[in-house]
Short mmCIF file of C-alpha atoms in Angstrom, two decimals:
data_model
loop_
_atom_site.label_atom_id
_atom_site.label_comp_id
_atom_site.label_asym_id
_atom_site.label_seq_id
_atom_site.Cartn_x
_atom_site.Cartn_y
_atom_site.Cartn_z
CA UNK A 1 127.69 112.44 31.93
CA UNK A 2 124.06 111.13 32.36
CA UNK A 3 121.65 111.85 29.38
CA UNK A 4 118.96 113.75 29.13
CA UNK A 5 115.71 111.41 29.36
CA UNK A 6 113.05 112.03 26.96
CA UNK A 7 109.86 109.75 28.65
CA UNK A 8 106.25 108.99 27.36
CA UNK A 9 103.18 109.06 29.51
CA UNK A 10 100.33 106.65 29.19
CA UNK A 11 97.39 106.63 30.65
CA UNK A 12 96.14 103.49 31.83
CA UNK A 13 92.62 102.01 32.62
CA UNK A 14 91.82 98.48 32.88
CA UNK A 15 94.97 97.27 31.89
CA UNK A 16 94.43 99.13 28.52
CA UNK A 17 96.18 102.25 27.23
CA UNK A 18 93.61 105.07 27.22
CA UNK A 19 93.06 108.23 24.76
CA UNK A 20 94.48 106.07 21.93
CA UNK A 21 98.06 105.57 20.34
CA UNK A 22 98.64 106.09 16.70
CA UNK A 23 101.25 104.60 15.34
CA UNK A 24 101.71 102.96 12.52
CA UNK A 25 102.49 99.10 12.25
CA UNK A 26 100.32 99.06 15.44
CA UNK A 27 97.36 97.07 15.15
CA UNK A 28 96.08 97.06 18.65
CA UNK A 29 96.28 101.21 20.05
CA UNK A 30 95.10 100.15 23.54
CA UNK A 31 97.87 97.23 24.14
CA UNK A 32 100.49 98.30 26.54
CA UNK A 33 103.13 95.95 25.78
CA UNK A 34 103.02 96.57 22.23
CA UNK A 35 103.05 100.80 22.80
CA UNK A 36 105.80 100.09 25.24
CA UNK A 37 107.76 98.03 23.12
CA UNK A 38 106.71 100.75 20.08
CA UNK A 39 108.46 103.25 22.40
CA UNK A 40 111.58 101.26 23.48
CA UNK A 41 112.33 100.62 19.58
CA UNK A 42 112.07 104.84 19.44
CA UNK A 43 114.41 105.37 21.96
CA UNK A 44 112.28 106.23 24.83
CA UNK A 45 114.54 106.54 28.14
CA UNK A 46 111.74 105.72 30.13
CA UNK A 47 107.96 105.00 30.60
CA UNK A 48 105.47 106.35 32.59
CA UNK A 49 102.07 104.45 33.16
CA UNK A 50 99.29 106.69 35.63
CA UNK A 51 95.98 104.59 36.17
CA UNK A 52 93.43 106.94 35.69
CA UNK A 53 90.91 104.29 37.25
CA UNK A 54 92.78 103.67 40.43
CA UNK A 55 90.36 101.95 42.23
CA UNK A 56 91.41 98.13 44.27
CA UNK A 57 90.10 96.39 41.59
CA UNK A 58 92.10 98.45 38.63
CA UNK A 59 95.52 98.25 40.75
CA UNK A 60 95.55 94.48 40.73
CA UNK A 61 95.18 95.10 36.86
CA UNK A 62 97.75 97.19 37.10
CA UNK A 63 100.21 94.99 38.26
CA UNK A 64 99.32 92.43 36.06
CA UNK A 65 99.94 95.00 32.89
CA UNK A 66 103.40 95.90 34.86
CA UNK A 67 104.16 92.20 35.14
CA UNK A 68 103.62 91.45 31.48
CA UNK A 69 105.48 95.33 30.04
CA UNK A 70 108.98 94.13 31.96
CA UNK A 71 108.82 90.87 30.81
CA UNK A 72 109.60 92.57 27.02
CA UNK A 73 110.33 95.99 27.87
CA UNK A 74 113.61 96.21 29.09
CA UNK A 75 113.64 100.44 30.24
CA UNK A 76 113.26 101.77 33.79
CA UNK A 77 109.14 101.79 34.38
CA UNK A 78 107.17 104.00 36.70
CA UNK A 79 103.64 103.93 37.80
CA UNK A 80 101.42 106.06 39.37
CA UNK A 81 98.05 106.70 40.12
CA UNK A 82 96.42 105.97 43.05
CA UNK A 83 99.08 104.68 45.28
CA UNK A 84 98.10 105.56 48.27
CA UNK A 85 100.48 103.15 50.78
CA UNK A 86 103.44 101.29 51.22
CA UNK A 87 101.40 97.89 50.61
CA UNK A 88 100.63 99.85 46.88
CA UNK A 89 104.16 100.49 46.68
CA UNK A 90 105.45 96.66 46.98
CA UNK A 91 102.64 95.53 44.85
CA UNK A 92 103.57 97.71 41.61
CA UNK A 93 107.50 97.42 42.75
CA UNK A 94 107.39 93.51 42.85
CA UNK A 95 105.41 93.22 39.49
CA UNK A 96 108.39 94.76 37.96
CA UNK A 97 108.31 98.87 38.55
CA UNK A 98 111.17 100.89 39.29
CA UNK A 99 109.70 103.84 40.73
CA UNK A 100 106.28 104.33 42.22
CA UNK A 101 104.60 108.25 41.96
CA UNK A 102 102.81 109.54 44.66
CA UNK A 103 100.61 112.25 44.40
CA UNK A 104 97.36 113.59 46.39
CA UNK A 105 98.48 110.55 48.94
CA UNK A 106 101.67 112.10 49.51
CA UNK A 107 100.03 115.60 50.31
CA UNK A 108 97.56 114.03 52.46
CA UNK A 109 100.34 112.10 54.47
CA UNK A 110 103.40 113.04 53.73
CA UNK A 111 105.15 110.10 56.04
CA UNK A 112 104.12 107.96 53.39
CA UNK A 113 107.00 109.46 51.04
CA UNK A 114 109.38 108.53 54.47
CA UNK A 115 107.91 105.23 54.47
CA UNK A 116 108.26 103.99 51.12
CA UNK A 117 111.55 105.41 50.44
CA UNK A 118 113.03 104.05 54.18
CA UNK A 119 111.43 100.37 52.70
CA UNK A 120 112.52 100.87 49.00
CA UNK A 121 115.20 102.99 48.78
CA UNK A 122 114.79 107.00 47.65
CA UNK A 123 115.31 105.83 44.28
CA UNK A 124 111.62 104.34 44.02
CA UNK A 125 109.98 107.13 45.48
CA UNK A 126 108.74 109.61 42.68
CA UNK A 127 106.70 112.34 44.19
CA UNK A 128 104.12 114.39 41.45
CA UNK A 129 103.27 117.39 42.01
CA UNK A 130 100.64 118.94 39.92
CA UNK A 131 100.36 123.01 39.74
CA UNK A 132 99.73 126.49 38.70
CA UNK A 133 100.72 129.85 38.95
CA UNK A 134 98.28 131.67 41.66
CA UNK A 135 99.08 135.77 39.85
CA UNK A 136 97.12 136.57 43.55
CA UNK A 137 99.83 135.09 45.80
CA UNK A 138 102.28 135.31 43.65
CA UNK A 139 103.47 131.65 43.92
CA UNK A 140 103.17 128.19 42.21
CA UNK A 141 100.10 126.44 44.31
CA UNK A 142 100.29 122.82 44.23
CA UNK A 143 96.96 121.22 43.29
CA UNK A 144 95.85 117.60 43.54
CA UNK A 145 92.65 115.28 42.93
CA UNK A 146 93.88 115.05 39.35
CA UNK A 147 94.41 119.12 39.40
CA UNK A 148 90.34 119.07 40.90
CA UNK A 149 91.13 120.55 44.26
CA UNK A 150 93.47 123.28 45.18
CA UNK A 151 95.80 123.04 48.26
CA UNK A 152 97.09 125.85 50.50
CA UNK A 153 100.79 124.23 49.35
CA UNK A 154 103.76 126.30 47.41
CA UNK A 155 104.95 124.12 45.25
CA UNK A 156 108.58 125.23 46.28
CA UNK A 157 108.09 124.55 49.34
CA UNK A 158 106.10 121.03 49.07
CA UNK A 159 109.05 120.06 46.38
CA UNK A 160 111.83 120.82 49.11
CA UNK A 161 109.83 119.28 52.09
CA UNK A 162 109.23 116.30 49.55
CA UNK A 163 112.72 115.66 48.95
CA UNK A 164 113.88 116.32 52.73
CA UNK A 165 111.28 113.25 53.34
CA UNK A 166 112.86 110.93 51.06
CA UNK A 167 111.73 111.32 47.70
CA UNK A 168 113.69 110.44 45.33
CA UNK A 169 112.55 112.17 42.08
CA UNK A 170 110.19 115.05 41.39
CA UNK A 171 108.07 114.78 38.32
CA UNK A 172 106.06 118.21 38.23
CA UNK A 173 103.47 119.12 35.68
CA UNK A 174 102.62 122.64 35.10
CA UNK A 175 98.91 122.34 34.67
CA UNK A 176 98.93 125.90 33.19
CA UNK A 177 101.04 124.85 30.09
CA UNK A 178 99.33 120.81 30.11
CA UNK A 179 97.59 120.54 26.93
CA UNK A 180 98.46 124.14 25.08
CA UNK A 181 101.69 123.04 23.31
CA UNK A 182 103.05 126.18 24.48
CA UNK A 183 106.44 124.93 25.73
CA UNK A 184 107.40 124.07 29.48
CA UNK A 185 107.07 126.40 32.22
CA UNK A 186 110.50 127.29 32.40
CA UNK A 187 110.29 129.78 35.06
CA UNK A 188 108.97 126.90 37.24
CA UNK A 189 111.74 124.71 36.68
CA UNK A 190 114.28 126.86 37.54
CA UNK A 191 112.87 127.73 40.42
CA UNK A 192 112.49 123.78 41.73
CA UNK A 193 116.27 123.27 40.47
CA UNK A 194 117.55 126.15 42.68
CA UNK A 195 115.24 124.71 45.81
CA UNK A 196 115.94 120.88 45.59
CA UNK A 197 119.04 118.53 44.35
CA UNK A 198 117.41 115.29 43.11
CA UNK A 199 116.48 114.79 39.65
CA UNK A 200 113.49 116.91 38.22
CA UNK A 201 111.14 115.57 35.39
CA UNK A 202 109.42 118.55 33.29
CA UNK A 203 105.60 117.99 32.37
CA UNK A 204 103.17 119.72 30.60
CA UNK A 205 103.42 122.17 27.30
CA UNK A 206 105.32 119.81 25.11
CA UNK A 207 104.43 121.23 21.38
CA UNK A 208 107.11 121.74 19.39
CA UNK A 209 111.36 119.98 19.25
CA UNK A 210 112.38 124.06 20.31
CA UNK A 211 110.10 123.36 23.48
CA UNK A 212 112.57 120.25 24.90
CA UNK A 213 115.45 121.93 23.54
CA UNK A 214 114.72 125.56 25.47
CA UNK A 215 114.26 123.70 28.46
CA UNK A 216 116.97 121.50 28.45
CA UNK A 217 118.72 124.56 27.79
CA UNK A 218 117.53 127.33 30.34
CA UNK A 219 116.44 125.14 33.25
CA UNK A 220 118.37 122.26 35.47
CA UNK A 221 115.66 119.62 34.26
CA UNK A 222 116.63 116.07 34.48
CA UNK A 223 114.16 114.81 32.05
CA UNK A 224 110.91 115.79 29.80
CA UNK A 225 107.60 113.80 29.53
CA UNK A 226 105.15 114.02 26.63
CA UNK A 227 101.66 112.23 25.68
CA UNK A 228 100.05 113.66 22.93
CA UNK A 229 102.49 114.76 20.76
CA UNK A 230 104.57 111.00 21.15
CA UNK A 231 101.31 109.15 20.85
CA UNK A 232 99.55 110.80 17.76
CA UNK A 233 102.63 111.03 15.69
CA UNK A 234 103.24 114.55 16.00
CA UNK A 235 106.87 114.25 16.67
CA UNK A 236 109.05 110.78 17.45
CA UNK A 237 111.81 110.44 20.42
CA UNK A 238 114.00 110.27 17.74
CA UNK A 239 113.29 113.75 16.21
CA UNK A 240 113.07 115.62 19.58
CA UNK A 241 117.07 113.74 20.43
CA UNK A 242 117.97 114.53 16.78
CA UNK A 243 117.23 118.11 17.64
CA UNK A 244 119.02 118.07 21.29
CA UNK A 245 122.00 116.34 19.87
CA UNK A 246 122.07 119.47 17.30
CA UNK A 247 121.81 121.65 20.14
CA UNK A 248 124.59 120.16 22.74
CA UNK A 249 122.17 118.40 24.54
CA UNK A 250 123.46 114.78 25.86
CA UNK A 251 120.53 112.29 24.56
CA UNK A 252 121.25 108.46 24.42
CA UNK B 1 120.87 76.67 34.11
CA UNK B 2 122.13 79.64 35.86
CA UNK B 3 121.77 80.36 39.29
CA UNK B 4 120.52 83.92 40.73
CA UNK B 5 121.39 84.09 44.06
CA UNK B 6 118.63 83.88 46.38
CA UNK B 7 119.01 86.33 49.60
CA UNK B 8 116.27 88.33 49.78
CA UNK B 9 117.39 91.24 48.06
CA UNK B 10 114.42 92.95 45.68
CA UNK B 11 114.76 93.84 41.90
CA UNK B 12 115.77 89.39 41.42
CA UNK B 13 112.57 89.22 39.12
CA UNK B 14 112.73 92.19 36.65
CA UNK B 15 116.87 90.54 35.89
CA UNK B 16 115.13 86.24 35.45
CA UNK B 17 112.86 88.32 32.69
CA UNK B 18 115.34 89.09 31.10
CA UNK B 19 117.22 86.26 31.04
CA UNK B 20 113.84 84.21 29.90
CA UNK B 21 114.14 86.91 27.33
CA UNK B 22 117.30 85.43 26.25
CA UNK B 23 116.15 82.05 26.96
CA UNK B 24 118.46 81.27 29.10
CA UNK B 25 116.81 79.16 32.09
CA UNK B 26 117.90 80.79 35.49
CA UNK B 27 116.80 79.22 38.85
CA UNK B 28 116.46 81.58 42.10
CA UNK B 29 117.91 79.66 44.58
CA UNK B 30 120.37 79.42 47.88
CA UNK B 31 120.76 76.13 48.02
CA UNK B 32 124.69 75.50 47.85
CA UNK B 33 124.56 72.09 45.79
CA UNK B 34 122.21 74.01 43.34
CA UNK B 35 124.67 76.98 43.17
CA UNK B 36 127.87 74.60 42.87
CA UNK B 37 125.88 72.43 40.39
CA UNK B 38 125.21 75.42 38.29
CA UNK B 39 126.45 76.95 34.57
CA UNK B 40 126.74 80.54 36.31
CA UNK B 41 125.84 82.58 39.27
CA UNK B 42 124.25 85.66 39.07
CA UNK B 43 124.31 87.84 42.13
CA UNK B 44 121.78 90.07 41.94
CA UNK B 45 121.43 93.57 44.67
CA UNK B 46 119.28 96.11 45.44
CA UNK B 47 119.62 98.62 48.82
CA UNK B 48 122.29 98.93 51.33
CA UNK B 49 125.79 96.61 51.42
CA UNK B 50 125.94 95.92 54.98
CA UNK B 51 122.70 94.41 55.18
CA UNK B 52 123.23 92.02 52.09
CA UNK B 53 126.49 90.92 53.59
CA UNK B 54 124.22 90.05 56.33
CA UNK B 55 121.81 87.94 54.64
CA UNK B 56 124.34 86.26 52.72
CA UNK B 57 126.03 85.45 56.14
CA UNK B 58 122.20 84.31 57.57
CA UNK B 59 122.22 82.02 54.74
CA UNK B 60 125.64 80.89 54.96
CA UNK B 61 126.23 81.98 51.37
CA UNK B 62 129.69 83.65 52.69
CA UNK B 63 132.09 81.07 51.98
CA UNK B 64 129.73 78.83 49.64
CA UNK B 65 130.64 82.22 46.64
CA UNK B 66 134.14 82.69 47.69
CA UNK B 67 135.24 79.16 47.04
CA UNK B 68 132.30 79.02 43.75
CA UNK B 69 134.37 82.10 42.54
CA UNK B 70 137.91 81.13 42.95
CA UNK B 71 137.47 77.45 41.34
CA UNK B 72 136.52 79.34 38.30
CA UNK B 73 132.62 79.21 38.63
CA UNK B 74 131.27 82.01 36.15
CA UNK B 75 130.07 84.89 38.24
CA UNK B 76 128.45 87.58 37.46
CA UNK B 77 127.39 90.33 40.20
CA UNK B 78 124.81 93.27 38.92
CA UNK B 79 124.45 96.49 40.70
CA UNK B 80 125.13 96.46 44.87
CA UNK B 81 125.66 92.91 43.73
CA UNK B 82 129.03 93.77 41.90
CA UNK B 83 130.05 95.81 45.02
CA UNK B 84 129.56 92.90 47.02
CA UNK B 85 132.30 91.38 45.36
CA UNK B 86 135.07 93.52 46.26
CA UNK B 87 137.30 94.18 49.83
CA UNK B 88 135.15 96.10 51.54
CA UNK B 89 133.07 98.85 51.46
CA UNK B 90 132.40 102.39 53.15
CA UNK B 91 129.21 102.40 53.04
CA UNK B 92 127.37 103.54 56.46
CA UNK B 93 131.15 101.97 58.10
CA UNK B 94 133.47 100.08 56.86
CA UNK B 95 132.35 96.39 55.95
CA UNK B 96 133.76 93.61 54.42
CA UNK B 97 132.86 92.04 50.96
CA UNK B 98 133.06 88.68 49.31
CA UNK B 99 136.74 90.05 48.41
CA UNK B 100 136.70 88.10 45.04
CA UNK B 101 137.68 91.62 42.97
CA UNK B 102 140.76 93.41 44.06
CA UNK B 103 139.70 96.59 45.06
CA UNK B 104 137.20 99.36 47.85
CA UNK B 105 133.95 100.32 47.19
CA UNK B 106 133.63 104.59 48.22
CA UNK B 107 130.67 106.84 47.95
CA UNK B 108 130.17 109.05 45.09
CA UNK B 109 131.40 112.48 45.90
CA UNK B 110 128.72 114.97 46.22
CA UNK B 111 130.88 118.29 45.58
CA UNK B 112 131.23 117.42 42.09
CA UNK B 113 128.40 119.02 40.61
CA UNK B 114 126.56 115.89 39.54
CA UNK B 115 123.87 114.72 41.63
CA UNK B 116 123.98 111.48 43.59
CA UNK B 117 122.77 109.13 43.80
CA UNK B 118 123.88 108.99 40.02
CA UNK B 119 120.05 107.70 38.24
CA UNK B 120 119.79 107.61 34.23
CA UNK B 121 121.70 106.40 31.49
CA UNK B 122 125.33 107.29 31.16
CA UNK B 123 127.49 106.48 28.55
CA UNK B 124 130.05 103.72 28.52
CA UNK B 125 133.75 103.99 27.19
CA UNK B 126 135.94 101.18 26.75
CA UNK B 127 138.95 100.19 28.77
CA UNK B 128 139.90 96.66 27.54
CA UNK B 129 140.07 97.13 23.61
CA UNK B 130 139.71 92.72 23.50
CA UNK B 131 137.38 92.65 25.90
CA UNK B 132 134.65 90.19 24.98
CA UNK B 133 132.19 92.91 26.25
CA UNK B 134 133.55 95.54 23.79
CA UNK B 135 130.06 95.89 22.21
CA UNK B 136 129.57 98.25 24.88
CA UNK B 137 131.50 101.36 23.78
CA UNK B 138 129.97 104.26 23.51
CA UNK B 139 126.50 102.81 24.39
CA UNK B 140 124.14 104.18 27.11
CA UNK B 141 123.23 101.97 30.33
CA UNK B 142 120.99 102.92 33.08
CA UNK B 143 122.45 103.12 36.52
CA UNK B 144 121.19 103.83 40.05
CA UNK B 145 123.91 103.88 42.47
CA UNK B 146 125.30 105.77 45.44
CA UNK B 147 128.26 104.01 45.48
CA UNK B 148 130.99 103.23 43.11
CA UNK B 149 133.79 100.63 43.16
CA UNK B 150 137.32 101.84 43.41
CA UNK B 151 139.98 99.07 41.66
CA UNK B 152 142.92 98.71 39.87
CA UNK B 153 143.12 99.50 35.94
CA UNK B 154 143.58 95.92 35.32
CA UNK B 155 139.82 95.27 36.25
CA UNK B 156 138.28 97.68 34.36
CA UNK B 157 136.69 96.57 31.35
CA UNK B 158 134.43 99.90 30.93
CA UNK B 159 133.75 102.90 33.09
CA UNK B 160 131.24 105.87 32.50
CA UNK B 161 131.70 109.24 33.84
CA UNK B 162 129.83 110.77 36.80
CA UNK B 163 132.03 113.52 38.51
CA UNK B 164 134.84 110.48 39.29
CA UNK B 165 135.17 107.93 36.59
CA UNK B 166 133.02 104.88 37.48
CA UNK B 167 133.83 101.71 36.96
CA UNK B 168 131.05 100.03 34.86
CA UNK B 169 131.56 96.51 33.89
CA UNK B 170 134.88 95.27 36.07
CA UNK B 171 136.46 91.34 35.74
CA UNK B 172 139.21 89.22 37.12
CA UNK B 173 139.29 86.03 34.61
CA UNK B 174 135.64 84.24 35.88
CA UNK B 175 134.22 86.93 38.26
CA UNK B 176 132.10 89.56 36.65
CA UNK B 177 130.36 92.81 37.73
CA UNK B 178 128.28 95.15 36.07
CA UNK B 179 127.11 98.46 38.07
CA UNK B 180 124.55 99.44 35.74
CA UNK B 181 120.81 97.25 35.61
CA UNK B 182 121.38 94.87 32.34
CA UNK B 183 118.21 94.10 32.69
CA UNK B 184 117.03 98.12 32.52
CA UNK B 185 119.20 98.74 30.10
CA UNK B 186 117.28 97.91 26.31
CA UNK B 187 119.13 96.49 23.61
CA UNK B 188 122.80 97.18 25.53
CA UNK B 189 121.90 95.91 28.27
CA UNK B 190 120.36 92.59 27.06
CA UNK B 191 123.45 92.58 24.47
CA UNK B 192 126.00 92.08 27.52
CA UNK B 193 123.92 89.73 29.30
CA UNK B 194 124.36 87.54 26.03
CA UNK B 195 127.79 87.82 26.00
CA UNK B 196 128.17 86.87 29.26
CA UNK B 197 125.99 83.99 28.57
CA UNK B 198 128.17 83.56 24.95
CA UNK B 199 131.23 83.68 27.68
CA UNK B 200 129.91 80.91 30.09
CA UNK B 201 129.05 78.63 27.29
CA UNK B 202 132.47 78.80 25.57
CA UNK B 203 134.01 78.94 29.07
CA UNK B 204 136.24 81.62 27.93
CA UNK B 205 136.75 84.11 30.37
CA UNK B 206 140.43 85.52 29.18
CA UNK B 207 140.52 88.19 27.49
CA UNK B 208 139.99 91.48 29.92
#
């Protein structure tokens, strides 16, 4: 039976790690290697790095950061952040990513999910879909722009029409819950598990070990991603799959 | 030196880091005198098996790895690149392989209840208690596969479970395959590559 992945999000600018790691034993907060390496010795099942800066210039960065992470980090990697074609794709893939997230560039062409995952395989396709709950229309609107500009999209809908294009994993932050520590949006999880068949990634709300265990527990979630609480300390990977092994959760 | 197999397959770089990891010196090549001349060939694999058959035919790499494998060369095929060394396979028809493992490779049965392809880390169990790659009991490797290899008992030196028991790390005395990425795979995965290369250097390949 596969395990439940627990994965840590970093943003990344200039090659650097932004916002600031704590850990201890770590003297440099902004290296990647040595967060990612920090991470791998925790038990991390995966990394995710977004560029924040995402311009040309930052990209080539990029891949130079995602060149030197698999050369010691030996855990699946994906990247996102302002990939916005299949050229972008081969770049990040070649330099030694497994799975490339798309995000506004997907919404804005769509085809591009077909593209990349018809050139790469599904597998490497990671589509992110960023959104909250519109109490008007009573539905999950999908935002993008970094959450900045709303879309006339249900998420539902975008997640099934996503998949149906190729994508090979959905990684969906509930911008409602991002940054309150109030748990994940369960009801929005269970909702994308009953719509689409490929693994879903839960973002957004991570506070507290009950949080990953309630929804590991209540929704058909593949995997859970944290930032804050993995990168100030708050909890470790190892706490949050000490707590889902004492739950019946399968953790590595 | 060990050779990886140069076909133009992707995913060849990410598996030489970690054998520079392990300081092992690997060599990407398709030259046949630089295969033959070789400690081990690796035979890496990433996307669909027809078309890798093809590009091992394009480079006339056929019959150069079925005679490597059956004088005894170490081999050691990782992902699509383990398939690749059985019979045949089903995959989008019915295709033949290098046919150095006894044994069909089938698609994963979707009715099962477990999604496929089958992506994250599963956990191994043992088959072959003397197995020199018994370090991997009970530890977690990461797969992505759509596709699973379907052999006799006597090649099986682990499986995991995904809906149908899958075959994880297979071998017939000097040919080797691994399903899951070594290479994605932490501490495990970087363990078995060292046993293979522990295997190669004591050119002991008898006990699966």
């Amino acid at each position: 039976m596969l395990a439940k992945r627990i994965i840590p999000c970093l943003d990344v600018a200039d090659g650097r790690v932004k916002k600031g790691v704590n850990f201890v034993n770590l003297t440099d907060i902004g290296d990647p290697v040595a967060i990612a390496a920090a991470y791998q010795e925790q038990g991390a099942d995966e990394l995710v790095f977004l560029d924040i800066a995402a311009t040309n210039e930052h990209r080539e960065t990029m891949a130079e950061m995602v060149e030197q992470v698999s050369a010691q980090v030996f855990m699946p990697l994906t990247i996102g952040g302002g990939i916005t074609s299949v050229a972008d794709m081969q770049r990040i893939l070649r330099a030694g990513a497994d799975k490339t997230a798309i995000n506004s560039a997907a919404v804005a062409d769509p085809q591009l999910i077909k593209a990349g995952a018809e050139k790469f395989g599904n597998q490497c396709i990671v589509v992110a879909i960023d959104t909250a709950w519109d109490e008007q229309v009573q539905q999950y609107r999908v935002y993008t722009h970094g959450g900045r500009q709303a879309t006339e999209l249900d998420a539902i809908e975008w997640a099934r029409q996503a998949v149906a294009l190729g994508a090979g994993e959905l990684l969906v932050t509930s911008m409602d819950r991002d940054g309150t520590k109030a748990g994940f949006d369960q009801r929005l999880y269970q909702q994308l598990g009953a719509a689409v068949n490929v693994p879903i990634i839960a973002s957004g709300g991570a506070g507290k070990l009950q949080d990953f265990v309630d929804v590991f527990a209540d929704t058909p979630v593949d995997g859970a991603l944290a930032a804050s609480v993995f990168h100030f300390g708050e909890l470790t990977i190892a706490d949050v799959k000490g707590a889902l092994t004492a739950e019946g959760v399968a953790v590595r | 030196m060990f050779a990886i197999v140069d076909y133009d397959t992707g995913n060849t770089r990410n598996l030489k880091k970690a054998f520079d990891y392990l300081q092992v010196p690997t060599e990407l090549t398709a030259d046949p005198a630089k295969l033959a001349a070789a400690e081990a060939v690796i035979l890496p694999g990433v996307g669909a098996f027809a078309a890798a058959m093809d590009a091992l035919r394009e480079r006339q790499l056929v019959s150069v790895l079925q005679q490597l494998g059956r004088d005894g060369k170490p081999m050691l095929g990782i992902c699509l690149g383990m398939q690749l060394l059985f019979e045949s396979s089903a995959e989008y028809g019915e295709h033949q392989g290098l046919g150095l493992l006894e044994g069909n490779v089938a698609p994963l049965p979707t009715d099962l209840g477990v999604k496929v392809p089958q992506m994250g880390w599963n956990q191994n169990a043992l088959r072959q208690s003397t197995s020199q790659f018994a370090s991997i009991d009970q530890g977690y490797t990461y797969f992505v596969h759509s596709y699973y290899a379907v052999c006799p008992a006597e090649e099986l030196v682990a499986t995991v479970d995904h809906g149908v028991t899958v075959p994880s790390i297979v071998q017939r005395q000097n040919v080797i395959g691994m399903q899951f990425h070594p290479e994605k795979s932490g501490q495990v995965g970087l363990q078995q590559l060292a046993t293979f290369k522990d295997m190669v250097n004591a050119n002991d390949f008898s006990s699966n």
